[in-house]
Every structure is written in structure tokens, then in C-alpha cells.
Amino acid sequence: MRNTIQTTLLGLLSLATGCTAAEKRPAFSPAPTASVQARGETAAVGTANADAADDPAIWRNPVDPAASLIVGTDKKAGLYVYDLAGKQLSFIDAGRVNNVDLRDMGAAGIIVGASDRNDPLRAQLALFRLDPVTRKLTALGKVAVGAGEAYGVCLYREGDALQAFNVLKDGTINQLALDLSSAAPAGKIVRTMKLATQSEGCAVDERTHRLYVAEEDVGMWHFDARATGSTTPAKIAAADGIQIVADTEGVALATEGDGNGGYLLVSSQGDNAYAVYRLSDESYVGRFRIGAGKFGATEETDGIDVVAGDFGVDYPGGLFVAQDGHNTPRRRTSSSSPGLTSRQRSG
């Protein structure tokens, strides 16, 4: 079944969401869980079987927010670029790319990084440049990120320097310093961190230099993101069947201001919901799910992304994007985000 991404409104935040093909009915958390509806969804990814779409990344156009773009992975084929109406604008064949993130590096352009798992024994980071005018991706090259299968990736900008955190399937996290000054990108592993079991989703808060990583069957952790920082993780939340129902999957940050305000959003994949935590003290706020509506509910979401701020008249408070593995009854739809799937343990 093809997968899509949808768009929803939660409070003042306009979000884009999605779901995955279910293997079995999950056990639902007994915690109160708000229900919201999607505002739109993308066209389905090209791979016509389940578990193909996986992870989105949002680029907010600072000049014309309504012209912002969404990059999404078909983890069996490559990367798509969508507009906020969910229309597919372009596609680049990149093979097996799992998760995706991006950073606007100013003069260096909008850099997109995807976890490249074309060789399951040799993880790589595939790098691209996103052109906001042509709305296409150009491949820059690949950088080796260690032995193992590439799963999650998140980028970390410090001034003009760009780093990447590459989460391997076994829970190893390699931090890579990138060099984009030449025609072909280069990178150097500056340190390694470790979670005990399979991990994937991650995000970095550049204001506080904090890295957030999801360990699928265990829960949420944070690390010091600085290359000189501690490699010891701190537990935020357990996959206890209440706040998070395993798998703990997609991770996204809705930041506010220059301090540590905002929220951490986590995909509670096992019961088709999303858990929310304050960034200031990592306290639990609550849960929501995407319920039935014009674009349908979302189930077993893997990758998510969220950006607060004006995205035009349709999304004045912000945009949230998430995987959708079930796309019943339609195979293709319209609005704003990429398609993904996740419950299957391949990614």
C-alpha cells in the first residue's frame, strides 16, 4: 500500500501527519489523548508496497512562507520534494535512504542529509542541496559514517559549521563534522555515543546544544550535542505503554524564542499517537492523535517534523508533518507532507 503524509492543526500549531501499514492492532495507552484532524496530505510515494515512505523534513521559506517546501524519503527509492499543497514537485533517485534532515546554511545553500542504507554493512550520509527556485535536489556526494546499517540522521549547525548525528540500527550514534568547502563533501567522526538497542529518530536543539534520540523499545533520551560534551545519555521518558507505546519513533522539536522554550514531539508508534514534552524541563505535557476526517486518521507513524511560525494562510501557526502508512480508501491525495511508514522493523 502506498504511503502519504498529511497536515493537521493542533492548538495554534498547524501540523502535517501520517501513518503506516499495521501488522496488528496496537495496545492503546490509557492516558487522555486529544484528537485533531489533518488539514491535508501529499501524493503517495512511488513505491507501491507498504513501508516505503519514512521521514520528512521541512524548509520554511523566510521570504514567502507559503512557498515553503517539504522533503520526504521513499526509503526504497529516493527523495521527494513537495509544496504545502502536497503536490510532488521533484524526485531524485537515491536508492535506500531512510531518514532525512536539512539546514539552511546561508551562502552554502540549503543542505539536506539522508541516512543512506544502500549497503547495510557500511552506513553513509548522502548529502544534497535543495534549490528553492527550481525546487529540486542536487546530489553532492556521500560520506562514510561507520560500520553498520544507517537508520536515523539529524543535522546540527554551529555558526557556519555543520555536523551530523548518524544513528545506526544497533543504537550507535556517530557524530560527524562535515566539510562542504570542496566539490565533494567530506566528513570526520568526532565522537561516538551508544544506546543499548535499536534506535532511529533524532533531533537537535541548537539553542541548548541538546541531542534527542529515540530508542525504539525503551524510550526517549538526550545527550550533550557538543563534540566536547558528555557521551552519557539522560532518560526523558520510558516506552511504558502510557506516555509512549513502543515503538518510540519519530522525534521533532517545536522551538520558541532564544531560550529553551518549546516542545519535544515523539511518535508513539504503537498506538498511533504523539507524546509532547516541554523542552524547558522535559516534563510531560500530554498526547494527541490524528483522528478520522477529510484526509483520514494516521496510524503507526515513523518519521515526523515540526516547525513553528507562519506558513501562510493555511498554516499560520506552524507545520507538523508525519508518516502515513495507511492511505485507505484513496491511494493518492492532495495536501501538505511526504509519505512514510514504520511499524515494520526494517526502519
PDB file of N, CA, C and O in Angstrom, residues 126 183 205 217 220 242 245 269 286 312:
ATOM      1  N   ALA A 126      24.156  10.564   2.823  1.00  0.00           N
ATOM      2  CA  ALA A 126      24.005  11.131   1.477  1.00  0.00           C
ATOM      3  C   ALA A 126      23.635  12.595   1.620  1.00  0.00           C
ATOM      4  O   ALA A 126      22.699  12.939   2.344  1.00  0.00           O
ATOM      5  N   ALA A 183      34.165  20.487  -3.910  1.00  0.00           N
ATOM      6  CA  ALA A 183      33.102  19.981  -4.779  1.00  0.00           C
ATOM      7  C   ALA A 183      32.445  18.740  -4.183  1.00  0.00           C
ATOM      8  O   ALA A 183      31.226  18.571  -4.253  1.00  0.00           O
ATOM      9  N   ASP A 205      18.454  20.515  19.338  1.00  0.00           N
ATOM     10  CA  ASP A 205      18.095  21.882  19.697  1.00  0.00           C
ATOM     11  C   ASP A 205      19.395  22.688  19.735  1.00  0.00           C
ATOM     12  O   ASP A 205      20.201  22.555  20.664  1.00  0.00           O
ATOM     13  N   ASP A 217      12.338   0.468  21.683  1.00  0.00           N
ATOM     14  CA  ASP A 217      11.593  -0.303  22.676  1.00  0.00           C
ATOM     15  C   ASP A 217      11.782   0.222  24.096  1.00  0.00           C
ATOM     16  O   ASP A 217      11.204  -0.334  25.031  1.00  0.00           O
ATOM     17  N   MET A 220      12.785   7.734  25.306  1.00  0.00           N
ATOM     18  CA  MET A 220      13.484   8.926  24.829  1.00  0.00           C
ATOM     19  C   MET A 220      14.655   9.277  25.731  1.00  0.00           C
ATOM     20  O   MET A 220      14.569   9.204  26.956  1.00  0.00           O
ATOM     21  N   ILE A 242       2.110   4.102  28.504  1.00  0.00           N
ATOM     22  CA  ILE A 242       1.222   5.176  28.953  1.00  0.00           C
ATOM     23  C   ILE A 242       1.543   6.459  28.182  1.00  0.00           C
ATOM     24  O   ILE A 242       0.767   6.895  27.347  1.00  0.00           O
ATOM     25  N   VAL A 245       3.794   4.328  23.676  1.00  0.00           N
ATOM     26  CA  VAL A 245       3.610   2.909  23.416  1.00  0.00           C
ATOM     27  C   VAL A 245       4.610   2.519  22.340  1.00  0.00           C
ATOM     28  O   VAL A 245       4.596   3.066  21.234  1.00  0.00           O
ATOM     29  N   GLN A 269       4.484   5.165  18.250  1.00  0.00           N
ATOM     30  CA  GLN A 269       4.061   4.414  17.068  1.00  0.00           C
ATOM     31  C   GLN A 269       3.093   3.291  17.391  1.00  0.00           C
ATOM     32  O   GLN A 269       2.187   2.978  16.619  1.00  0.00           O
ATOM     33  N   GLY A 286       1.303  15.971  27.404  1.00  0.00           N
ATOM     34  CA  GLY A 286       0.107  15.229  27.015  1.00  0.00           C
ATOM     35  C   GLY A 286       0.317  14.506  25.705  1.00  0.00           C
ATOM     36  O   GLY A 286       1.437  14.387  25.206  1.00  0.00           O
ATOM     37  N   GLY A 312       1.854  30.854   6.021  1.00  0.00           N
ATOM     38  CA  GLY A 312       0.811  31.335   5.131  1.00  0.00           C
ATOM     39  C   GLY A 312      -0.570  31.099   5.706  1.00  0.00           C
ATOM     40  O   GLY A 312      -0.744  30.624   6.832  1.00  0.00           O
TER      41      GLY A 312
END
